[in-house]
Short mmCIF file of C-alpha atoms and ligand atoms in Angstrom, two decimals:
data_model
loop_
_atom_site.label_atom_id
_atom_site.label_comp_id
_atom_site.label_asym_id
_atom_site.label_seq_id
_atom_site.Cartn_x
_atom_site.Cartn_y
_atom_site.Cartn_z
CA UNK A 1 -13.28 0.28 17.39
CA UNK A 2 -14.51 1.97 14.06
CA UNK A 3 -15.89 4.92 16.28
CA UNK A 4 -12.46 6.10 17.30
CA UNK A 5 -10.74 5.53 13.92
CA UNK A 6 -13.41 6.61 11.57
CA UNK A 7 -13.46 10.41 12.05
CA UNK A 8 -9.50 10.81 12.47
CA UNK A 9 -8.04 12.48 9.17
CA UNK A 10 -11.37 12.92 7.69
CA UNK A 11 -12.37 15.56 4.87
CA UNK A 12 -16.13 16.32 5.80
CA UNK A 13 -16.30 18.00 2.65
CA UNK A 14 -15.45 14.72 0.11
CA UNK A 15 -15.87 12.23 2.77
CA UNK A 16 -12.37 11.41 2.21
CA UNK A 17 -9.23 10.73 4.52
CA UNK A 18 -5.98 12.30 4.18
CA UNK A 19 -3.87 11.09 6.35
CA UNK A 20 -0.58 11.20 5.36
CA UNK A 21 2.95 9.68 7.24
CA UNK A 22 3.98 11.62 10.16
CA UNK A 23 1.70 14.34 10.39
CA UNK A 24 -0.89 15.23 12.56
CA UNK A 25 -3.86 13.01 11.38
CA UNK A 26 -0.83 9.94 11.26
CA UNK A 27 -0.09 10.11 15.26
CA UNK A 28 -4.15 10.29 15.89
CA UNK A 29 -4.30 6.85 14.35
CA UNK A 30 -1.08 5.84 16.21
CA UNK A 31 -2.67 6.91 19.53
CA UNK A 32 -5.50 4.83 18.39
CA UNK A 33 -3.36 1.68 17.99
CA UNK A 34 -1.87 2.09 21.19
CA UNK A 35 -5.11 2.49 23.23
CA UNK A 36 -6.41 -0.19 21.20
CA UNK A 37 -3.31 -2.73 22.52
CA UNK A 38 -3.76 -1.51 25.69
CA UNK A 39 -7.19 -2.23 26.63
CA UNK A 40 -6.31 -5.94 25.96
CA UNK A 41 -3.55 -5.82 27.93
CA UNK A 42 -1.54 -6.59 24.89
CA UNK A 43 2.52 -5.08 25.50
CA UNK A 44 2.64 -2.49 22.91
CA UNK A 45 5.99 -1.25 21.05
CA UNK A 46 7.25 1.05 18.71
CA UNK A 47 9.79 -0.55 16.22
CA UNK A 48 13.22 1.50 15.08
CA UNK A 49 11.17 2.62 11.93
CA UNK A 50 7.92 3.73 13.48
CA UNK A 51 5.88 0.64 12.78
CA UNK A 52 3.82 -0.36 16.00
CA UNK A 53 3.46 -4.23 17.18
CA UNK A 54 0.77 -5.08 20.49
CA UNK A 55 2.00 -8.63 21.74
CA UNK A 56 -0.39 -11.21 23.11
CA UNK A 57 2.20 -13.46 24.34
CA UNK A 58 6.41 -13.12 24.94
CA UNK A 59 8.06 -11.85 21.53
CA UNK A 60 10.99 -13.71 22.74
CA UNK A 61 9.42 -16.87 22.03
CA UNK A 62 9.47 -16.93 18.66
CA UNK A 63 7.64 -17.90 15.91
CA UNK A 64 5.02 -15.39 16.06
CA UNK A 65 1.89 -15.81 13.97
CA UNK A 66 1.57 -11.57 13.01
CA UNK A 67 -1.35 -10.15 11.47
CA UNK A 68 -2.39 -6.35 10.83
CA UNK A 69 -1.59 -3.88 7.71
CA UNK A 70 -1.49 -0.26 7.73
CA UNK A 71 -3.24 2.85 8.46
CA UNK A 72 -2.20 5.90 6.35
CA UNK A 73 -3.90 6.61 3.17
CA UNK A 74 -3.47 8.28 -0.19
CA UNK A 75 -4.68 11.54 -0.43
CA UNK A 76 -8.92 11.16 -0.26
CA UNK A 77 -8.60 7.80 0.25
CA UNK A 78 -11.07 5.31 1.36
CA UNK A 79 -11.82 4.56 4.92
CA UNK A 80 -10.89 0.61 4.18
CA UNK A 81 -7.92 0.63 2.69
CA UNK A 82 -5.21 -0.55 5.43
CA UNK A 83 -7.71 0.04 8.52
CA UNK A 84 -9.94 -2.48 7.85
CA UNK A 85 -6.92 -5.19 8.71
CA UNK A 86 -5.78 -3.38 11.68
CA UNK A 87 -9.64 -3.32 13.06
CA UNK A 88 -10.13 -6.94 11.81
CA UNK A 89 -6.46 -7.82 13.96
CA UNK A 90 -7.85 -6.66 17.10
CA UNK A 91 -11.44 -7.76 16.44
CA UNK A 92 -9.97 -11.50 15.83
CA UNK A 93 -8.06 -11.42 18.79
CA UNK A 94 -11.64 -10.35 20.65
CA UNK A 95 -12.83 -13.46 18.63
CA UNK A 96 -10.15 -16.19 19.69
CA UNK A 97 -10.80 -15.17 23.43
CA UNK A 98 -14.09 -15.16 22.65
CA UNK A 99 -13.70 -18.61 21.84
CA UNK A 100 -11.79 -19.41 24.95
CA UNK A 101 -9.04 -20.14 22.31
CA UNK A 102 -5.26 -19.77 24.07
CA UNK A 103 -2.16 -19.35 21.53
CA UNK A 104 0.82 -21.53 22.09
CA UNK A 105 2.67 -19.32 19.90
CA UNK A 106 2.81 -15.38 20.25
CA UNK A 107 0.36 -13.39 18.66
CA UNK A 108 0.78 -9.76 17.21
CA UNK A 109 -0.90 -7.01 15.94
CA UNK A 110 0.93 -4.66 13.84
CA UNK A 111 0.23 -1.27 11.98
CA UNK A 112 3.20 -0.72 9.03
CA UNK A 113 3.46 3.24 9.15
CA UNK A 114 3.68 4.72 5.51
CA UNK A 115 2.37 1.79 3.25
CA UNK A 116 0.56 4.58 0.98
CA UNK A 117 3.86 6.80 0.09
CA UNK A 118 1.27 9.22 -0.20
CA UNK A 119 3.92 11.94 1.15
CA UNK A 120 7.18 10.88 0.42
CA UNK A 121 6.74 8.70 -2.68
CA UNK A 122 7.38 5.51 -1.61
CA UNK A 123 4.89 2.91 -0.70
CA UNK A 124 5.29 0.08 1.99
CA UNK A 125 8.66 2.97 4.19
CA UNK A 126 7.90 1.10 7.07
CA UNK A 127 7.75 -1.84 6.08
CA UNK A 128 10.41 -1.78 3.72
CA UNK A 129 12.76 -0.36 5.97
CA UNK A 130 12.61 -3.18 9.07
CA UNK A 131 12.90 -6.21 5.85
CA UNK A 132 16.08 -4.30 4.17
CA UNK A 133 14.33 -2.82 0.96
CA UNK A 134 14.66 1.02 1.90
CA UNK A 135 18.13 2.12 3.29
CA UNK A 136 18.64 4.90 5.70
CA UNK A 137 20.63 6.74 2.91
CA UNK A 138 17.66 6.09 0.29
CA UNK A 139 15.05 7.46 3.03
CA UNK A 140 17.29 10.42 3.81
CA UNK A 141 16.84 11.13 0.22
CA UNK A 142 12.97 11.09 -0.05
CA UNK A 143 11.07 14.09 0.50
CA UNK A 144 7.66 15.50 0.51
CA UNK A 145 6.51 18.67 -1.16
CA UNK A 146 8.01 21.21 1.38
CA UNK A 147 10.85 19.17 1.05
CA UNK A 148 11.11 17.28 4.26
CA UNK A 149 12.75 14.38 3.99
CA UNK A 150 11.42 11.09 5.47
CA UNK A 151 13.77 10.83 8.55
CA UNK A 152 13.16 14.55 9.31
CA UNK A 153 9.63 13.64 9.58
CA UNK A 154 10.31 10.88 11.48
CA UNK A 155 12.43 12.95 14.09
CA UNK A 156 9.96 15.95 14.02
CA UNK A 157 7.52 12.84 15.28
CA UNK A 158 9.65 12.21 17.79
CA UNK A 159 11.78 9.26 16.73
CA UNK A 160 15.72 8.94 16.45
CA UNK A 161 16.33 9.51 12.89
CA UNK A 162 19.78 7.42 13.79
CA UNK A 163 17.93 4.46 14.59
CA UNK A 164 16.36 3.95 11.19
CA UNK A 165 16.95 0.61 9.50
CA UNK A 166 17.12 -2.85 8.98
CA UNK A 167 15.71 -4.67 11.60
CA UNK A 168 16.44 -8.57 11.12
CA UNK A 169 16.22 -9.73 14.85
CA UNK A 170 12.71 -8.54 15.22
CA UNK A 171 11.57 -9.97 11.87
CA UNK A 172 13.43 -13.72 12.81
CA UNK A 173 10.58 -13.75 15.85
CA UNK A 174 8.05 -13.60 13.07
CA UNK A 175 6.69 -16.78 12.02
CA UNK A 176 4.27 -15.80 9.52
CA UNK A 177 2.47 -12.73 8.54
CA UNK A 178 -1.47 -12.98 7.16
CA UNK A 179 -2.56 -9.79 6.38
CA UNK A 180 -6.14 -8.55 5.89
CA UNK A 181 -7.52 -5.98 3.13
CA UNK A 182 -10.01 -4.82 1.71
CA UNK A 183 -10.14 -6.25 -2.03
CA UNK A 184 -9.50 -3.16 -4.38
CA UNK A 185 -10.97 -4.63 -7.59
CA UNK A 186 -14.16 -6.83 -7.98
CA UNK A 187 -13.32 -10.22 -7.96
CA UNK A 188 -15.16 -11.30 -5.02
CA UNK A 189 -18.21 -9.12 -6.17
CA UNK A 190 -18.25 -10.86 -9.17
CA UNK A 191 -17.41 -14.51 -7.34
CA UNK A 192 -20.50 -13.60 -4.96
CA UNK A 193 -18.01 -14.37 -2.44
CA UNK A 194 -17.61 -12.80 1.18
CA UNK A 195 -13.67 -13.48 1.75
CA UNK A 196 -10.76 -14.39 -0.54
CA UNK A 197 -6.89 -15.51 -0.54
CA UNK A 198 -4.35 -13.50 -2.39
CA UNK A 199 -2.73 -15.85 -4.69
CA UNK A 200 -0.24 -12.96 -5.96
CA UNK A 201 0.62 -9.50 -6.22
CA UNK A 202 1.37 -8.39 -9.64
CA UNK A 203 4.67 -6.28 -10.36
CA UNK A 204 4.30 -2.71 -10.13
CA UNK A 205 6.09 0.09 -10.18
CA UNK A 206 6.45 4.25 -10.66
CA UNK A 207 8.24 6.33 -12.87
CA UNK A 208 9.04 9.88 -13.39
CA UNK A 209 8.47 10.85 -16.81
CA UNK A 210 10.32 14.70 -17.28
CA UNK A 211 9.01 16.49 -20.61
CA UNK A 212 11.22 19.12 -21.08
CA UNK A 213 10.49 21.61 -23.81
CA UNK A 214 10.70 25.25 -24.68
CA UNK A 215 8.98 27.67 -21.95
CA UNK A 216 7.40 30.60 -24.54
CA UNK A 217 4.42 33.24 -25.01
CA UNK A 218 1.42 31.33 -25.16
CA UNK A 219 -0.70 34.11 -27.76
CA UNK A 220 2.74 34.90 -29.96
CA UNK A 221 3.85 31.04 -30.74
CA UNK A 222 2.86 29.71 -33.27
CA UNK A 223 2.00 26.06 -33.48
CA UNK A 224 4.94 24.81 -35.64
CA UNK A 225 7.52 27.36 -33.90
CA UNK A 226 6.33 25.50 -30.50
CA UNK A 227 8.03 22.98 -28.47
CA UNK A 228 5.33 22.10 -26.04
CA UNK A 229 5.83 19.49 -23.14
CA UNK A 230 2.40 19.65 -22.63
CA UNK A 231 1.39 18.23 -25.73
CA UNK A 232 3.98 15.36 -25.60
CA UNK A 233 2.86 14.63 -21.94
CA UNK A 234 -0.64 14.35 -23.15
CA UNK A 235 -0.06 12.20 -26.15
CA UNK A 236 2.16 10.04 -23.70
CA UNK A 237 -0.75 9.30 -21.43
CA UNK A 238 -2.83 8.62 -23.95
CA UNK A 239 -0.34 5.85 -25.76
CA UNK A 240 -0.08 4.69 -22.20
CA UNK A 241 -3.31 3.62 -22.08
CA UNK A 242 -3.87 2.20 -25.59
CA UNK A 243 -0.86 0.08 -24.63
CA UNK A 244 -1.62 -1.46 -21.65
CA UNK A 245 -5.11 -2.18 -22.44
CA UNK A 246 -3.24 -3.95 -25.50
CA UNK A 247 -1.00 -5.75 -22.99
CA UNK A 248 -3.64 -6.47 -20.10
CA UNK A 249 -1.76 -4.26 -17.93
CA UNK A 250 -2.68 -1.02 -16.09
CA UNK A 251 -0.98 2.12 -16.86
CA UNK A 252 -1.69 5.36 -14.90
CA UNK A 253 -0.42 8.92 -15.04
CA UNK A 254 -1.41 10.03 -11.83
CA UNK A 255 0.45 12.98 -10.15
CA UNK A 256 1.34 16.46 -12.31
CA UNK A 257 3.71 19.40 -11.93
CA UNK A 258 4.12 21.93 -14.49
CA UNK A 259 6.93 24.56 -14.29
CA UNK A 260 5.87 27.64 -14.84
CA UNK A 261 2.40 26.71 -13.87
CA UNK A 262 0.82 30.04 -15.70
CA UNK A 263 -2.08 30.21 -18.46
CA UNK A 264 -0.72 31.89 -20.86
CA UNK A 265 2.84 30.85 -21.31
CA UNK A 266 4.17 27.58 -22.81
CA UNK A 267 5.68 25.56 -19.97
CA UNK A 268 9.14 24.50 -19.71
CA UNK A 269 9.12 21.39 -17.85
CA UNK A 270 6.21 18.77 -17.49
CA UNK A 271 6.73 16.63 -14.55
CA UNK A 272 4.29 13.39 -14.52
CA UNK A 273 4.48 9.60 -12.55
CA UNK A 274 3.43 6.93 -13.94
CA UNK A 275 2.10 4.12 -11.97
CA UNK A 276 2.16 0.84 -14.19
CA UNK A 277 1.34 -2.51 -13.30
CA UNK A 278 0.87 -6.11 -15.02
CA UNK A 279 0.38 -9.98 -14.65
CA UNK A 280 3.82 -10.75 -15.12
CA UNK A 281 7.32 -8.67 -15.07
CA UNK A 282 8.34 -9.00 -18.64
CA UNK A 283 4.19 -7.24 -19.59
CA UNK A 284 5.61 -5.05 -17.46
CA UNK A 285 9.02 -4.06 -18.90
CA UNK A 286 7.43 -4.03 -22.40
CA UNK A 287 4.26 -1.82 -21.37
CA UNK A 288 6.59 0.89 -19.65
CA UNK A 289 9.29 0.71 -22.80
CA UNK A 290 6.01 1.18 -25.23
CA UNK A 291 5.41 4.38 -23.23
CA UNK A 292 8.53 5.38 -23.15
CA UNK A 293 9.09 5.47 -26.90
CA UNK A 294 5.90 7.05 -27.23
CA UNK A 295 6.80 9.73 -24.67
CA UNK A 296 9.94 10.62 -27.13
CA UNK A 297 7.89 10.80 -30.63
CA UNK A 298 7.51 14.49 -30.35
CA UNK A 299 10.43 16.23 -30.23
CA UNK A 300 11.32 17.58 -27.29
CA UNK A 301 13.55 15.81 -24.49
CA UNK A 302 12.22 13.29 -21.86
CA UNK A 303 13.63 11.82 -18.95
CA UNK A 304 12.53 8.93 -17.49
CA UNK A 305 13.45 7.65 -13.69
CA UNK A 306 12.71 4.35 -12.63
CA UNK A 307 11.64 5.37 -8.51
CA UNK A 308 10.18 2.38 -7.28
CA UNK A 309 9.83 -1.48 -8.37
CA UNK A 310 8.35 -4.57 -6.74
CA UNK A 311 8.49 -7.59 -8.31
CA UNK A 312 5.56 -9.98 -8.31
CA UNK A 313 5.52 -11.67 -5.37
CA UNK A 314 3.85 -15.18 -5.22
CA UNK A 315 1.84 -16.24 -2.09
CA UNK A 316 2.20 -19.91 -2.77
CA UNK A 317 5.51 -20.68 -0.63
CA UNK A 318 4.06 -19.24 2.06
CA UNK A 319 0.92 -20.67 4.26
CA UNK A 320 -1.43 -20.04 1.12
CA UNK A 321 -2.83 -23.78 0.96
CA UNK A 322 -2.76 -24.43 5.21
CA UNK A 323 -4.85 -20.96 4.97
CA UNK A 324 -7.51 -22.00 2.17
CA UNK A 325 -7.83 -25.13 4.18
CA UNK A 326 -8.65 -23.82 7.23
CA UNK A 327 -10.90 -21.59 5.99
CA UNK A 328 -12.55 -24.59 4.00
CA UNK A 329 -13.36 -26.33 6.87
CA UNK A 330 -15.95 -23.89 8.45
CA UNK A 331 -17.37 -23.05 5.20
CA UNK A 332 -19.56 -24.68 3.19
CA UNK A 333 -18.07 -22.89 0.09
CA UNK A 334 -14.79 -22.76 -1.92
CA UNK A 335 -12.52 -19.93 -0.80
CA UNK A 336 -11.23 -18.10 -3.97
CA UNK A 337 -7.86 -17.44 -4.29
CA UNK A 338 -7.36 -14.64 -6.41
CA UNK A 339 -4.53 -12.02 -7.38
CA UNK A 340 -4.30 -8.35 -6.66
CA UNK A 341 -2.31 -5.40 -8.55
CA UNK A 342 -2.41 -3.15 -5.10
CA UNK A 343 0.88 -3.43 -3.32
CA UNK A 344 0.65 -3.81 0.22
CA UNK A 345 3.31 -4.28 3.25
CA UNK A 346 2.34 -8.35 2.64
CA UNK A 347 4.25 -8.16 -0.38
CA UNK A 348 7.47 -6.40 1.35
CA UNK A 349 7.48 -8.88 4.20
CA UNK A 350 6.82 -12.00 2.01
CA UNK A 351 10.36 -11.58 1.22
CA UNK A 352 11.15 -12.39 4.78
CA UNK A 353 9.10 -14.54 6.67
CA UNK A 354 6.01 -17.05 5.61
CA UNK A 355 3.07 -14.37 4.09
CA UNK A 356 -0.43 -14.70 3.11
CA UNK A 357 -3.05 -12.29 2.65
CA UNK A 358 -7.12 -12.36 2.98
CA UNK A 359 -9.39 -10.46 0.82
CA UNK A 360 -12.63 -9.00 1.90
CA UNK A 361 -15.14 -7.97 -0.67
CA UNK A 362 -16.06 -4.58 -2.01
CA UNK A 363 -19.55 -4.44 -3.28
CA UNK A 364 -17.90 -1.62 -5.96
CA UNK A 365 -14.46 -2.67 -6.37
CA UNK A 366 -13.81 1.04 -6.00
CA UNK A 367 -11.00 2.09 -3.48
CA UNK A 368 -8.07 4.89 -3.08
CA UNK A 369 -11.52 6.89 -3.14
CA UNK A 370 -14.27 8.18 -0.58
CA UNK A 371 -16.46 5.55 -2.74
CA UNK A 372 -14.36 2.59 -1.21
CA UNK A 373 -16.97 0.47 0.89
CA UNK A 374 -17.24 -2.87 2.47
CA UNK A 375 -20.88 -4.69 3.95
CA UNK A 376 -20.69 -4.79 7.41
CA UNK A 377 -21.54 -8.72 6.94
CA UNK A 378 -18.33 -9.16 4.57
CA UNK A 379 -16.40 -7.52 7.52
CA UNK A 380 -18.10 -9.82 10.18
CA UNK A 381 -17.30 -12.65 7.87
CA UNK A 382 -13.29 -11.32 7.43
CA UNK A 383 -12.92 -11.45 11.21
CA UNK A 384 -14.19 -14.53 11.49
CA UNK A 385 -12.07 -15.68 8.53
CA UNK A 386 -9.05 -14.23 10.17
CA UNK A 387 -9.98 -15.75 13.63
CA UNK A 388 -10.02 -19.78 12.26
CA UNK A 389 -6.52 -18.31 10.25
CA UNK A 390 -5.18 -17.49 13.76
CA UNK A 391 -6.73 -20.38 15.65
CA UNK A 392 -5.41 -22.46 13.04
CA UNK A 393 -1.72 -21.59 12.90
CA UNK A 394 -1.27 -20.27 16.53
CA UNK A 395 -3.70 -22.37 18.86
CA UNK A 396 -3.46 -25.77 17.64
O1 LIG B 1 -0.28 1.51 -4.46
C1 LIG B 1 -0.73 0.47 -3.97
O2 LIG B 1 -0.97 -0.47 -4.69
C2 LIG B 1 -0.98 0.34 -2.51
O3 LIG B 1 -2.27 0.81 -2.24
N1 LIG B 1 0.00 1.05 -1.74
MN1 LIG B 2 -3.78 1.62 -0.87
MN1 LIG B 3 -3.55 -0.84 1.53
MN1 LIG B 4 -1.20 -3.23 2.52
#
C-alpha cells in the first residue's frame, strides 16, 4: 500500500510532501483511497464534505466500529502524519481476515479531507464540518492565498458546494471511532514502547497577531523617529517563548506576511499566527494573554484575532480503558497511555460519538517535517495493535 501513497505529493528536493486540500496532489491520495476500498470489495463513498468512508459491512446497521485519520499534510510535512492510520485501517482489516475474524458490527475505513488546514487555515474542515464545528457560512469565509475560498475549492474538485454541512445521520451509524497516528513527540521513544493510547489532547489554538506601525525609508529613519512592526513582532515572539516555557506550554509563531515586503523600507503591517498550546485551558488563556501584553509594550497598534480553538478533549469517556485492555491481553507489557498537543480529526469527532486514539512510536519525535519517521516494526506492531482494537469491539 505504501508504494502507491508514498511518492504522491512528494518534493524530491526536501523529501517532503505538500499536499494540500483540494488540489492536485489531494485527489491523487483520494484516488488512492478509493482503489484501496475497492480491491477489498469494501462499498466506498464520498460524504457531503469530501471525507471518504470504505464499508465492510451495511452502514445501515449501525453502530459502526470506524477507524482511519487523514491524508493531507502541512506544507513539507512528514510522510506519517495522517497516512500512517489510513494504511494501518486497511492493513488491519487485511489482518482480521487474515485471522478468519468476521465483524458483527460494520466496519469502516475513513480518510477526513483537510485535517492539516495547511491551505485554508483551519485544521480538522472535514471533519469539523460532518460533527457541526465548521458552518457552511464560516467555510465560505476561509480562503487560501489566491483567495479561494474552501467551498470554491471544494466545487472546483467537483463537489456541490450546496451540500456542505452538518451531517448528523451519518455520524449516529458511528459507534466509535479509534484512530491511529503516528506519535509527534517522544514519549514512546523515551517509554521504549512500540504502541500507545492517547489519554488527551491538550487545548490548542491560533491567533492572528496584526503589528501595525508606520511604513517609512529604511536609510533616512532614524531609530527613535521609527515605529517599526517588525521590531514589536520580534520582541513578541521572543516573550512568547520565555512565557510558555515558564507556563509548560508551547507557543509558536509560525506563518509571516509583511506588507510592503521590500528591504529597504520600514513595513507597515506585520502579519504573524501564533499557534499556542498547553496542559490545561486556563495555561492556555494565561500564556496567550502574557503574549498579548507583550505584543503591545512597544508602541505601535496590534490586533489580535482569536481563528481557531479546541478545547482539551479527554479520551477517558470514550473506549480508552476497553482499548488498553485489549491491547493488554496480547502483550506481555503495559500499554502507556499518554497525552498529545497535535490536534487530530479524533479530537473533533470525540465530541460526537465514543473516540480513542493509538499512538505509534517515532524513534525522533520529529514530525510536520521530512525528518518524521516510524520503524517498520513499530508499524507492524500498530496494525496489529489496531487489529485486536477491531477484533475486540467489532468481532466479539
Ligand atoms: O496542528 C496539529 O496539531 C495537527 O497536526 N493538525
Ligand atoms: Mn499534523
Ligand atoms: Mn495528523
Ligand atoms: Mn489526526
Amino acid at each position: 500500500m505504501w508504494a502507491d501513497l508514498r511518492p504522491i505529493g512528494r518534493d524530491a528536493r526536501t523529501g517532503g510532501y505538500r499536499r494540500f486540500a483540494w488540489t492536485g496532489a489531494d485527489a491523487d491520495c483520494r484516488a488512492w483511497f478509493r482503489d484501496q476500498a475497492r480491491a477489498r470489495g469494501l462499498a466506498f463513498e464520498v460524504d457531503r464534505n469530501g471525507n471518504q468512508w470504505a464499508w465492510l459491512g451495511d452502514p445501515a446497521a449501525g453502530d459502526a466500529v470506524v477507524t482511519g485519520s487523514h491524508l493531507d499534510s502541512v506544507p513539507d510535512g512528514g510522510a506519517f502524519d495522517g497516512p500512517l492510520g489510513v494504511v494501518s485501517a486497511f492493513a488491519a482489516l487485511d489482518e482480521l481476515a487474515r485471522r478468519g475474524a468476521t465483524p458483527r458490527r460494520p466496519v469502516a475505513v475513513v480518510n477526513f479531507g483537510d485535517e492539516e488546514g495547511a491551505r485554508f487555515g483551519l485544521a480538522c474542515a472535514g471533519s469539523r464540518l460532518t460533527a457541526g464545528r465548521l458552518t457552511p457560512e464560516r467555510a465560505a469565509e476561509l480562503r487560501d492565498a489566491d483567495g479561494i475560498s474552501l467551498p470554491q475549492a471544494m466545487e472546483r474538485a467537483g463537489y456541490d458546494p450546496a451540500a456542505i454541512g452538518p451531517d448528523d445521520e451519518r455520524l449516529a451509524r458511528v459507534g466509535v471511532f479509534v484512530e491511529l497516528h503516528v506519535e509527534q513527540g517522544r514519549f514512546l521513544a523515551d517509554t521504549e514502547s512500540p504502541v500507545g493510547v492517547a489519554s488527551a489532547i491538550w487545548p490548542h489554538g491560533r491567533w492572528r497577531f496584526d503589528f501595525r506601525g508606520e511604513a517609512n525609508h529604511a536609510g533616512t529613519t532614524r531609530v527613535e523617529d521609527r515605529r517599526d512592526p517588525m521590531l514589536a513582532y520580534a520582541a513578541t515572539v521572543l516573550a512568547a517563548r520565555e512565557r510558555a516555557a515558564a507556563a509548560g506550554a508551547l507557543a509558536t509563531f509560525g506563518k509571516l506576511a509583511v506588507e510592503p515586503n521590500g528591504v529597504n523600507a520600514i513595513p507597515s503591517l506585520v502579519r504573524a499566527w501564533l499557534d499556542s498550546r498547553a496542559p490545561d485551558e486556563p495555561t492556555l488563556a494565561e500564556v496567550v494573554e502574557g503574549i498579548e501584553r507583550a505584543a503591545r509594550e512597544h508602541g505601535i497598534d496590534v490586533d489580535v484575532t482569536r481563528e481557531s480553538f479546541t478545547p482539551v478533549v479527554e479520551f477517558a469517556h470514550g473506549p480508552r480503558e476497553e482499548i488498553v485492555r485489549l491491547l493488554a491481553e496480547r502483550r506481555p507489557y503495559d500499554v502507556p497511555v499518554l497525552p498529545t498537543g497535535a490536534g487530530h480529526d479524533a479530537g473533533i469527532l470525540a465530541a460526537r460519538v465514543p473516540t480513542a486514539m493509538l499512538f505509534v512510536r517515532n524513534p525522533t519525535g520529529v514530525s510536520h517535517s521530512p525528518a518524521e519517521h516510524a520503524r517498520e516494526d513499530d508499524c507492524a506492531a500498530g496494525v496489529e495493535a489496531l487489529a485486536d482494537v477491531l477484533e475486540g469491539l467489532a468481532c466479539r
